[in-house]
Every structure is written in C-alpha cells, then in structure tokens.
C-alpha cells in the first residue's frame, strides 16, 4: 500500500480541474517546451520565404493554424492540470518530439503532404488523449472535456480522409478540421455556465501567449539579419537599411505590448478562447512580414509584391490589436483613452492597407523610412494621450 502511494506521488496524476486557479509563475518546463516551437515556426517561415505565392501563403496559414493549436492545447493542459510529477514531464516531452518531427517533415513536402499530415494526425490523437485521460483521474472533469475529445476525434478522422482525396476536397476539409479543433472551448463555456462555474484565462497562460508572440518577433529580427547578410558587399546604405529595419520591428513590438502587457483578459472561457483565436491572424501577419524581409532587404527581388506583403502584413497586425483590445480589461484611467487609441490604430491600419495597394517607385531605404515614420507618429500620439492623462490625474505610470 505504501509502495502504491509512493508510486502515485512519483508519477504525479494531473491536477484536478479547478475553475479558480491560483496565480503562478511560468515554469522552466514550459519555456523549454516553447523552444521546440521556435524551431517549427522558423521552419515554416523559411519555407514561405522561398515560396512567396498564393499557394505558399495558403500553406503557411494551414501549417501555422495547426501548429498554434498544438501549442495552445499543450499549454492549456499544462496550465490546468500540470504539476511537478513524471507524468507531466513525459507528456510535454512526447509533444515536443512530435513537433520536432514535424519540423523535419515541413521542408520535405514537395507538394506531397502525406508525411506532414500523418504527423499532424499523431499530434491530433495525442492531444485528444491528453484531455480524455484527465477524466480517468478526475471524473468531474469528464462532462467538460467531452467536447474536446469528440470534436478532436472528428478532426482526426477528417485528416485521415484528406490523405485520399483531391486538392479540391482539401479546401473543404481543412476549414472543418479547424472548426472542430477551435470550437470545443465555446461548448465547454456553455457547460460551465450550466454548472454555475466560470473558467478565466490565467495570468500565466496570458503571459505564455506573449512569449509565443516574442518567438514570432524573433523571426522578424532574423529576417532583417538574413536579408542584410545576403548582400555580398555591405555599403553604408546596407547598414542604414539594417538600422531602419530593426527599428520597424521594434516599433511593431512597442505598439503590441503597450496595449497587451500587464493586462487581464475579460472574464469567461468564451472571451479567452476568442482572444486566442485572434492571436492566429495577428501572428500569421507577423510571419508574412518575416518571410518577406530577407528578399526585400537583399534587394534581389524588390518588387511591388514585396511592398504589398509588408504593407498588408502590418495592416492586419494593427487591425488585430484593435480587435484584441476589446477583450482586455484596462484600469479606469483608460476609460476615456481607449476609444481614441483604438481609433488611431484603426486609421493607421487602414493607411498601411492603402499603401499596400499603391505601387511606390521608391528605394528600400525610403520605403522602410516611410514605414518607421508612420509607426513613430502612431507611437508618439499614443504616448502623448497616455502620459497627458496620467499627469492630469496625478497618477504614477508604474501603478497602471
């Protein structure tokens, strides 16, 4: 009996489901888990940079949506049920192995997605098992996890069907896979309400979303470095482009984390899930920018298409921040600031979208300078409104 108890402690069954989660720090295991996703994101971004076409962008959206789904569910499962036991560590390890295998397969597709699909099916089945297995230890969790296990298994079957159908049917099957994978939290939200319970996005999980965003920003920095690095003879102009390119990336980072960092998500699993879904186009837009930067800065293929991609990517990114802000809670001092700040983001987003439609006959340097100028004007306006309000109210910025 004592041996069985010791083994149970050593194995570490998943934590029981508890809607009221205690605040905690992000663990080293979670950071290590994120590391393998750095590799996967780098792979699909690199793959896109060598296939800047409609098919390439469509492929990138599909790959990213499923990779992000895998990261999100693995992270949420750990956030809700993870502990220091062996089981938790092995569960994370096995998913890391799946994503690492996917990273190998991505560059070996050559229009044959069989291997990638099989690996995604393994991940799909594994994540389904993760949610289902919690019910073996905590029976109260079963009534909330059935939407996950049922719909995830349907998505698994659809992936299997996709192996034997034409590309035409893939266009219909893939949206169904995404719906099955992303709709369960909204059903679980209804089930929780029936039980008079509410599950909110924890501060640690919201922090994880920020860390995942940093991974994508790292790809933008790498895009600048790779683009300048491809130039055989570095000139003064090359270094100017390097400085302005990094400044543009930093400006996008500034705008995003000014609005998102140190905030809380509005209450309820439905809002939390909607926020997580909004992160998908936000991060895909950054990925498009990262993929376009090397060729753009190297000036090997400086075409109108690259201007379009950069302008459209920034426009979508800013518009997504505009939408995300509606799902976040801000201090009372923001009550009169939130509307004009969101409006300014919307205007800037529209401006970049319009720029993507106009063929500007200017050099790389001037296009980058124009981009940084517009972003700097937006940042200056946001900071002016923010600090003016704080000074007027006599509030210490560190308190908000």
Tab-separated table of C-alpha atoms in Angstrom:
chain	number	residue	atom	x	y	z
A	1	UNK	CA	0.000	0.000	0.000
A	2	UNK	CA	2.845	2.329	0.906
A	3	UNK	CA	4.613	1.456	-2.362
A	4	UNK	CA	1.472	2.262	-4.363
A	5	UNK	CA	1.197	5.625	-2.613
A	6	UNK	CA	4.848	6.443	-3.310
A	7	UNK	CA	4.491	5.496	-6.984
A	8	UNK	CA	1.392	7.708	-7.242
A	9	UNK	CA	3.306	10.670	-5.814
A	10	UNK	CA	6.277	9.978	-8.083
A	11	UNK	CA	4.107	9.561	-11.194
A	12	UNK	CA	2.088	12.672	-10.381
A	13	UNK	CA	-1.506	12.368	-11.686
A	14	UNK	CA	-2.878	15.538	-13.335
A	15	UNK	CA	-4.234	18.264	-11.099
A	16	UNK	CA	-7.973	18.134	-10.542
A	17	UNK	CA	-9.978	20.610	-12.575
A	18	UNK	CA	-10.468	23.848	-10.651
A	19	UNK	CA	-12.001	26.939	-12.316
A	20	UNK	CA	-10.452	29.140	-9.608
A	21	UNK	CA	-6.771	28.909	-10.414
A	22	UNK	CA	-4.027	30.307	-8.236
A	23	UNK	CA	-1.585	32.739	-9.791
A	24	UNK	CA	1.720	31.108	-10.628
A	25	UNK	CA	4.947	31.751	-12.465
A	26	UNK	CA	5.657	30.249	-15.873
A	27	UNK	CA	7.805	27.153	-15.277
A	28	UNK	CA	11.133	26.260	-16.868
A	29	UNK	CA	9.459	23.212	-18.404
A	30	UNK	CA	7.013	25.447	-20.253
A	31	UNK	CA	9.841	27.635	-21.554
A	32	UNK	CA	11.723	24.544	-22.742
A	33	UNK	CA	8.507	23.298	-24.371
A	34	UNK	CA	8.218	26.609	-26.235
A	35	UNK	CA	11.740	26.175	-27.577
A	36	UNK	CA	10.744	23.396	-29.976
A	37	UNK	CA	8.020	25.663	-31.353
A	38	UNK	CA	10.699	28.264	-32.106
A	39	UNK	CA	12.190	25.700	-34.482
A	40	UNK	CA	8.833	24.810	-36.056
A	41	UNK	CA	7.912	28.469	-36.634
A	42	UNK	CA	11.380	29.161	-38.069
A	43	UNK	CA	10.933	26.250	-40.474
A	44	UNK	CA	7.564	27.325	-41.848
A	45	UNK	CA	8.724	30.958	-42.127
A	46	UNK	CA	11.856	29.895	-44.014
A	47	UNK	CA	9.711	27.641	-46.209
A	48	UNK	CA	7.394	30.555	-47.020
A	49	UNK	CA	10.301	32.907	-47.830
A	50	UNK	CA	11.228	30.546	-50.689
A	51	UNK	CA	7.664	30.227	-51.958
A	52	UNK	CA	6.129	33.704	-51.906
A	53	UNK	CA	2.995	32.820	-53.840
A	54	UNK	CA	-0.696	32.410	-53.125
A	55	UNK	CA	-0.152	28.683	-52.639
A	56	UNK	CA	2.759	29.415	-50.310
A	57	UNK	CA	0.709	31.787	-48.164
A	58	UNK	CA	-2.208	29.352	-48.028
A	59	UNK	CA	0.129	26.549	-46.984
A	60	UNK	CA	1.671	28.768	-44.294
A	61	UNK	CA	-1.747	29.669	-42.872
A	62	UNK	CA	-2.716	25.981	-42.692
A	63	UNK	CA	0.548	24.916	-41.067
A	64	UNK	CA	0.605	27.775	-38.572
A	65	UNK	CA	-3.040	27.281	-37.551
A	66	UNK	CA	-2.411	23.641	-36.635
A	67	UNK	CA	0.978	24.275	-35.007
A	68	UNK	CA	-0.539	27.044	-32.891
A	69	UNK	CA	-3.442	24.743	-31.989
A	70	UNK	CA	-0.969	22.131	-30.784
A	71	UNK	CA	0.975	24.663	-28.730
A	72	UNK	CA	-2.212	26.179	-27.304
A	73	UNK	CA	-3.736	22.889	-26.173
A	74	UNK	CA	-0.479	21.590	-24.763
A	75	UNK	CA	-0.025	24.851	-22.861
A	76	UNK	CA	-3.619	24.996	-21.604
A	77	UNK	CA	-3.484	21.372	-20.489
A	78	UNK	CA	-0.317	22.075	-18.521
A	79	UNK	CA	-1.785	25.277	-17.094
A	80	UNK	CA	-4.886	23.462	-15.832
A	81	UNK	CA	-3.522	20.039	-14.957
A	82	UNK	CA	0.279	20.188	-14.924
A	83	UNK	CA	2.420	19.526	-11.860
A	84	UNK	CA	5.971	18.516	-10.946
A	85	UNK	CA	5.333	14.801	-11.470
A	86	UNK	CA	6.902	12.481	-14.017
A	87	UNK	CA	3.669	12.178	-15.998
A	88	UNK	CA	3.539	15.918	-16.728
A	89	UNK	CA	7.147	15.986	-17.897
A	90	UNK	CA	6.735	12.973	-20.146
A	91	UNK	CA	3.537	14.395	-21.656
A	92	UNK	CA	5.425	17.567	-22.557
A	93	UNK	CA	8.393	15.583	-23.892
A	94	UNK	CA	6.264	13.469	-26.219
A	95	UNK	CA	4.554	16.507	-27.709
A	96	UNK	CA	7.944	18.176	-28.172
A	97	UNK	CA	9.077	15.099	-30.111
A	98	UNK	CA	6.010	15.312	-32.358
A	99	UNK	CA	6.635	18.982	-33.169
A	100	UNK	CA	10.345	18.333	-33.726
A	101	UNK	CA	9.416	15.569	-36.189
A	102	UNK	CA	7.031	17.968	-37.914
A	103	UNK	CA	9.863	20.495	-38.246
A	104	UNK	CA	11.885	17.882	-40.111
A	105	UNK	CA	9.000	16.983	-42.427
A	106	UNK	CA	7.998	20.546	-43.373
A	107	UNK	CA	10.883	21.104	-45.792
A	108	UNK	CA	10.374	17.688	-47.379
A	109	UNK	CA	6.816	18.214	-48.614
A	110	UNK	CA	7.478	18.954	-52.317
A	111	UNK	CA	3.703	19.200	-52.842
A	112	UNK	CA	3.248	15.813	-51.153
A	113	UNK	CA	1.779	16.438	-47.719
A	114	UNK	CA	1.340	12.812	-46.688
A	115	UNK	CA	4.158	12.796	-44.116
A	116	UNK	CA	3.148	16.174	-42.650
A	117	UNK	CA	-0.495	15.078	-42.444
A	118	UNK	CA	0.422	11.835	-40.676
A	119	UNK	CA	2.487	13.738	-38.097
A	120	UNK	CA	-0.383	16.172	-37.555
A	121	UNK	CA	-2.689	13.170	-37.082
A	122	UNK	CA	-0.336	11.799	-34.425
A	123	UNK	CA	-0.397	15.182	-32.678
A	124	UNK	CA	-4.189	15.331	-33.011
A	125	UNK	CA	-4.625	11.907	-31.441
A	126	UNK	CA	-2.101	12.654	-28.718
A	127	UNK	CA	-3.770	15.917	-27.660
A	128	UNK	CA	-7.144	14.154	-27.712
A	129	UNK	CA	-5.682	11.585	-25.332
A	130	UNK	CA	-4.367	14.355	-23.068
A	131	UNK	CA	-7.830	15.820	-22.494
A	132	UNK	CA	-9.526	12.417	-22.298
A	133	UNK	CA	-7.001	10.967	-19.824
A	134	UNK	CA	-7.688	13.673	-17.235
A	135	UNK	CA	-11.142	12.133	-16.806
A	136	UNK	CA	-9.515	8.877	-15.691
A	137	UNK	CA	-8.178	10.656	-12.610
A	138	UNK	CA	-10.841	13.344	-12.130
A	139	UNK	CA	-14.347	12.140	-13.018
A	140	UNK	CA	-15.828	15.618	-12.518
A	141	UNK	CA	-13.753	16.774	-15.493
A	142	UNK	CA	-15.430	14.394	-17.948
A	143	UNK	CA	-18.549	16.470	-18.514
A	144	UNK	CA	-16.387	19.426	-19.572
A	145	UNK	CA	-13.844	17.514	-21.665
A	146	UNK	CA	-16.232	15.562	-23.895
A	147	UNK	CA	-16.493	18.391	-26.491
A	148	UNK	CA	-12.702	18.279	-26.805
A	149	UNK	CA	-12.372	14.520	-27.183
A	150	UNK	CA	-15.375	14.152	-29.510
A	151	UNK	CA	-14.599	17.014	-31.890
A	152	UNK	CA	-10.851	16.354	-31.844
A	153	UNK	CA	-11.524	12.753	-32.904
A	154	UNK	CA	-13.764	14.002	-35.725
A	155	UNK	CA	-10.922	16.293	-36.848
A	156	UNK	CA	-8.558	13.301	-36.696
A	157	UNK	CA	-10.880	11.327	-38.997
A	158	UNK	CA	-11.122	14.262	-41.415
A	159	UNK	CA	-7.323	14.404	-41.561
A	160	UNK	CA	-7.285	10.702	-42.390
A	161	UNK	CA	-9.810	11.249	-45.186
A	162	UNK	CA	-7.645	14.086	-46.567
A	163	UNK	CA	-4.900	11.566	-47.368
A	164	UNK	CA	-7.003	10.026	-50.130
A	165	UNK	CA	-8.891	12.964	-51.676
A	166	UNK	CA	-8.058	15.590	-54.289
A	167	UNK	CA	-6.860	19.128	-53.554
A	168	UNK	CA	-10.371	20.387	-54.283
A	169	UNK	CA	-11.785	18.451	-51.323
A	170	UNK	CA	-8.899	19.572	-49.126
A	171	UNK	CA	-10.239	23.125	-49.408
A	172	UNK	CA	-13.448	21.909	-47.800
A	173	UNK	CA	-11.944	19.511	-45.273
A	174	UNK	CA	-9.341	21.822	-43.764
A	175	UNK	CA	-11.822	24.508	-42.583
A	176	UNK	CA	-13.850	21.706	-40.969
A	177	UNK	CA	-10.718	20.483	-39.169
A	178	UNK	CA	-10.095	23.994	-37.820
A	179	UNK	CA	-13.716	24.361	-36.704
A	180	UNK	CA	-13.576	21.025	-34.869
A	181	UNK	CA	-10.298	21.992	-33.214
A	182	UNK	CA	-11.194	25.508	-32.115
A	183	UNK	CA	-14.913	25.230	-31.248
A	184	UNK	CA	-14.738	22.953	-28.117
A	185	UNK	CA	-13.912	25.761	-25.612
A	186	UNK	CA	-17.086	27.608	-26.591
A	187	UNK	CA	-19.157	24.477	-25.923
A	188	UNK	CA	-17.308	23.931	-22.636
A	189	UNK	CA	-18.119	27.539	-21.712
A	190	UNK	CA	-21.848	26.771	-22.031
A	191	UNK	CA	-21.437	23.627	-19.928
A	192	UNK	CA	-19.617	25.576	-17.225
A	193	UNK	CA	-22.378	28.194	-17.126
A	194	UNK	CA	-24.961	25.447	-16.612
A	195	UNK	CA	-22.949	24.338	-13.577
A	196	UNK	CA	-22.746	27.949	-12.336
A	197	UNK	CA	-18.986	27.953	-12.893
A	198	UNK	CA	-16.654	30.183	-14.875
A	199	UNK	CA	-13.179	29.485	-16.214
A	200	UNK	CA	-10.982	32.501	-16.954
A	201	UNK	CA	-7.693	32.690	-18.802
A	202	UNK	CA	-4.992	32.597	-16.141
A	203	UNK	CA	-2.353	35.310	-15.944
A	204	UNK	CA	0.338	32.682	-16.562
A	205	UNK	CA	-1.386	31.481	-19.744
A	206	UNK	CA	-1.788	35.055	-20.965
A	207	UNK	CA	1.926	35.507	-20.313
A	208	UNK	CA	2.597	32.386	-22.394
A	209	UNK	CA	0.718	33.950	-25.312
A	210	UNK	CA	3.008	36.961	-25.000
A	211	UNK	CA	6.069	34.705	-25.002
A	212	UNK	CA	4.805	32.939	-28.131
A	213	UNK	CA	4.420	36.346	-29.776
A	214	UNK	CA	8.038	37.099	-28.890
A	215	UNK	CA	9.002	33.944	-30.812
A	216	UNK	CA	7.423	35.416	-33.946
A	217	UNK	CA	9.083	38.779	-33.366
A	218	UNK	CA	12.359	36.877	-33.228
A	219	UNK	CA	11.634	35.707	-36.779
A	220	UNK	CA	11.264	39.340	-37.860
A	221	UNK	CA	14.657	40.220	-36.391
A	222	UNK	CA	16.113	37.149	-38.105
A	223	UNK	CA	14.512	38.272	-41.376
A	224	UNK	CA	16.323	41.611	-41.156
A	225	UNK	CA	19.626	39.913	-40.302
A	226	UNK	CA	19.291	37.349	-43.115
A	227	UNK	CA	18.305	39.994	-45.650
A	228	UNK	CA	21.310	42.200	-44.935
A	229	UNK	CA	23.538	39.130	-44.597
A	230	UNK	CA	22.726	38.070	-48.172
A	231	UNK	CA	24.274	41.254	-49.568
A	232	UNK	CA	27.770	40.415	-50.829
A	233	UNK	CA	29.267	43.884	-50.341
A	234	UNK	CA	27.861	45.807	-47.406
A	235	UNK	CA	27.633	49.529	-48.030
A	236	UNK	CA	26.629	52.456	-45.846
A	237	UNK	CA	23.113	52.161	-47.278
A	238	UNK	CA	23.011	48.497	-46.235
A	239	UNK	CA	23.686	49.443	-42.627
A	240	UNK	CA	21.086	52.212	-42.804
A	241	UNK	CA	18.543	49.652	-44.029
A	242	UNK	CA	19.581	47.330	-41.212
A	243	UNK	CA	19.047	50.040	-38.581
A	244	UNK	CA	15.695	51.142	-40.005
A	245	UNK	CA	14.547	47.526	-40.398
A	246	UNK	CA	15.268	46.714	-36.752
A	247	UNK	CA	13.566	49.989	-35.773
A	248	UNK	CA	10.446	48.957	-37.702
A	249	UNK	CA	10.348	45.599	-35.891
A	250	UNK	CA	10.849	47.333	-32.547
A	251	UNK	CA	8.035	49.781	-33.347
A	252	UNK	CA	5.617	46.932	-34.019
A	253	UNK	CA	6.708	45.267	-30.768
A	254	UNK	CA	6.224	48.570	-28.895
A	255	UNK	CA	2.672	49.048	-30.145
A	256	UNK	CA	1.643	45.455	-29.429
A	257	UNK	CA	2.991	45.170	-25.909
A	258	UNK	CA	1.978	48.709	-24.931
A	259	UNK	CA	-1.626	47.588	-25.206
A	260	UNK	CA	-1.316	43.927	-24.241
A	261	UNK	CA	1.322	43.605	-21.497
A	262	UNK	CA	0.297	43.737	-17.817
A	263	UNK	CA	-3.386	43.416	-18.753
A	264	UNK	CA	-6.009	40.823	-17.903
A	265	UNK	CA	-8.457	39.137	-20.240
A	266	UNK	CA	-12.147	39.787	-19.681
A	267	UNK	CA	-13.850	37.062	-17.661
A	268	UNK	CA	-15.148	33.862	-19.172
A	269	UNK	CA	-13.817	30.974	-21.260
A	270	UNK	CA	-15.609	32.213	-24.399
A	271	UNK	CA	-13.780	35.563	-24.348
A	272	UNK	CA	-10.488	33.848	-23.543
A	273	UNK	CA	-10.940	31.456	-26.474
A	274	UNK	CA	-11.876	34.285	-28.822
A	275	UNK	CA	-8.711	36.120	-27.773
A	276	UNK	CA	-6.629	33.018	-28.502
A	277	UNK	CA	-8.209	32.739	-31.958
A	278	UNK	CA	-7.448	36.420	-32.661
A	279	UNK	CA	-3.797	35.685	-31.977
A	280	UNK	CA	-3.753	33.454	-35.076
A	281	UNK	CA	-4.154	36.204	-37.745
A	282	UNK	CA	-2.029	38.522	-35.588
A	283	UNK	CA	0.913	36.131	-35.598
A	284	UNK	CA	0.390	34.965	-39.179
A	285	UNK	CA	0.639	38.610	-40.294
A	286	UNK	CA	3.964	38.918	-38.463
A	287	UNK	CA	5.094	35.679	-40.095
A	288	UNK	CA	4.315	37.069	-43.553
A	289	UNK	CA	6.414	40.151	-42.782
A	290	UNK	CA	9.271	37.969	-41.505
A	291	UNK	CA	9.189	35.848	-44.674
A	292	UNK	CA	9.239	38.902	-46.970
A	293	UNK	CA	12.022	40.811	-45.200
A	294	UNK	CA	15.072	38.807	-46.414
A	295	UNK	CA	14.352	39.253	-50.143
A	296	UNK	CA	13.148	42.803	-49.582
A	297	UNK	CA	16.303	43.927	-47.769
A	298	UNK	CA	18.671	41.968	-50.016
A	299	UNK	CA	17.095	43.799	-52.980
A	300	UNK	CA	17.360	40.620	-55.021
A	301	UNK	CA	13.673	40.602	-55.845
A	302	UNK	CA	12.499	44.048	-54.847
A	303	UNK	CA	9.091	44.064	-56.486
A	304	UNK	CA	5.704	45.579	-55.919
A	305	UNK	CA	4.604	42.221	-54.451
A	306	UNK	CA	7.006	42.561	-51.523
A	307	UNK	CA	5.709	46.067	-50.795
A	308	UNK	CA	2.218	44.619	-50.823
A	309	UNK	CA	3.120	41.831	-48.402
A	310	UNK	CA	4.832	44.156	-45.921
A	311	UNK	CA	2.088	46.788	-46.036
A	312	UNK	CA	-0.709	44.241	-45.829
A	313	UNK	CA	1.032	42.353	-43.014
A	314	UNK	CA	1.416	45.486	-40.896
A	315	UNK	CA	-2.188	46.497	-41.631
A	316	UNK	CA	-3.567	43.127	-40.482
A	317	UNK	CA	-1.301	43.126	-37.417
A	318	UNK	CA	-2.504	46.562	-36.264
A	319	UNK	CA	-6.134	45.721	-37.007
A	320	UNK	CA	-5.868	42.573	-34.885
A	321	UNK	CA	-4.521	44.638	-31.968
A	322	UNK	CA	-7.558	46.881	-32.451
A	323	UNK	CA	-9.792	43.809	-32.021
A	324	UNK	CA	-7.784	42.266	-29.162
A	325	UNK	CA	-8.094	45.451	-27.097
A	326	UNK	CA	-11.843	44.910	-26.880
A	327	UNK	CA	-11.239	41.656	-24.987
A	328	UNK	CA	-8.836	43.076	-22.395
A	329	UNK	CA	-9.500	44.803	-19.099
A	330	UNK	CA	-7.839	48.171	-18.535
A	331	UNK	CA	-7.602	50.447	-15.478
A	332	UNK	CA	-10.273	53.133	-15.098
A	333	UNK	CA	-7.847	55.781	-16.332
A	334	UNK	CA	-8.179	54.188	-19.781
A	335	UNK	CA	-11.953	54.675	-19.932
A	336	UNK	CA	-11.675	57.920	-21.890
A	337	UNK	CA	-8.461	56.896	-23.684
A	338	UNK	CA	-9.396	53.503	-25.050
A	339	UNK	CA	-11.736	54.713	-27.778
A	340	UNK	CA	-9.402	57.338	-29.361
A	341	UNK	CA	-6.429	54.963	-29.056
A	342	UNK	CA	-8.290	52.150	-30.800
A	343	UNK	CA	-9.469	54.584	-33.455
A	344	UNK	CA	-5.902	55.732	-34.130
A	345	UNK	CA	-4.825	52.097	-34.524
A	346	UNK	CA	-7.656	51.523	-36.975
A	347	UNK	CA	-6.689	54.606	-39.008
A	348	UNK	CA	-3.033	53.539	-39.119
A	349	UNK	CA	-4.064	50.027	-40.141
A	350	UNK	CA	-6.178	51.393	-42.999
A	351	UNK	CA	-3.305	53.661	-44.058
A	352	UNK	CA	-0.921	50.694	-44.378
A	353	UNK	CA	-3.575	48.731	-46.237
A	354	UNK	CA	-3.970	51.572	-48.742
A	355	UNK	CA	-0.189	51.814	-49.100
A	356	UNK	CA	-0.109	48.125	-49.996
A	357	UNK	CA	-2.423	48.885	-52.919
A	358	UNK	CA	-0.232	51.666	-54.310
A	359	UNK	CA	2.933	50.893	-56.250
A	360	UNK	CA	5.547	53.211	-54.790
A	361	UNK	CA	8.559	53.719	-57.032
A	362	UNK	CA	10.992	54.280	-54.174
A	363	UNK	CA	14.061	52.517	-52.820
A	364	UNK	CA	14.134	50.010	-49.979
A	365	UNK	CA	15.574	52.668	-47.683
A	366	UNK	CA	12.805	55.160	-48.348
A	367	UNK	CA	10.078	52.533	-48.030
A	368	UNK	CA	11.448	51.415	-44.668
A	369	UNK	CA	11.828	55.033	-43.570
A	370	UNK	CA	8.202	55.738	-44.516
A	371	UNK	CA	7.076	52.678	-42.549
A	372	UNK	CA	9.017	53.687	-39.436
A	373	UNK	CA	7.784	57.278	-39.753
A	374	UNK	CA	4.121	56.228	-39.791
A	375	UNK	CA	4.630	53.839	-36.870
A	376	UNK	CA	6.558	56.515	-34.946
A	377	UNK	CA	3.728	59.006	-35.426
A	378	UNK	CA	1.307	56.411	-34.047
A	379	UNK	CA	3.560	55.675	-31.054
A	380	UNK	CA	4.050	59.397	-30.360
A	381	UNK	CA	0.300	60.006	-30.439
A	382	UNK	CA	-0.422	57.050	-28.141
A	383	UNK	CA	2.227	58.110	-25.628
A	384	UNK	CA	1.067	61.727	-25.728
A	385	UNK	CA	-2.530	60.763	-24.939
A	386	UNK	CA	-1.447	58.295	-22.260
A	387	UNK	CA	1.020	60.410	-20.304
A	388	UNK	CA	-1.059	63.556	-20.632
A	389	UNK	CA	-3.926	61.717	-18.965
A	390	UNK	CA	-1.686	60.371	-16.187
A	391	UNK	CA	-0.184	63.795	-15.469
A	392	UNK	CA	-3.644	65.349	-15.423
A	393	UNK	CA	-4.921	62.708	-12.971
A	394	UNK	CA	-1.703	62.751	-10.911
A	395	UNK	CA	-1.168	59.008	-11.397
A	396	UNK	CA	2.205	57.266	-11.206
A	397	UNK	CA	2.746	55.325	-14.505
A	398	UNK	CA	4.085	52.333	-12.528
A	399	UNK	CA	0.654	51.946	-10.889
A	400	UNK	CA	-1.148	51.260	-14.167
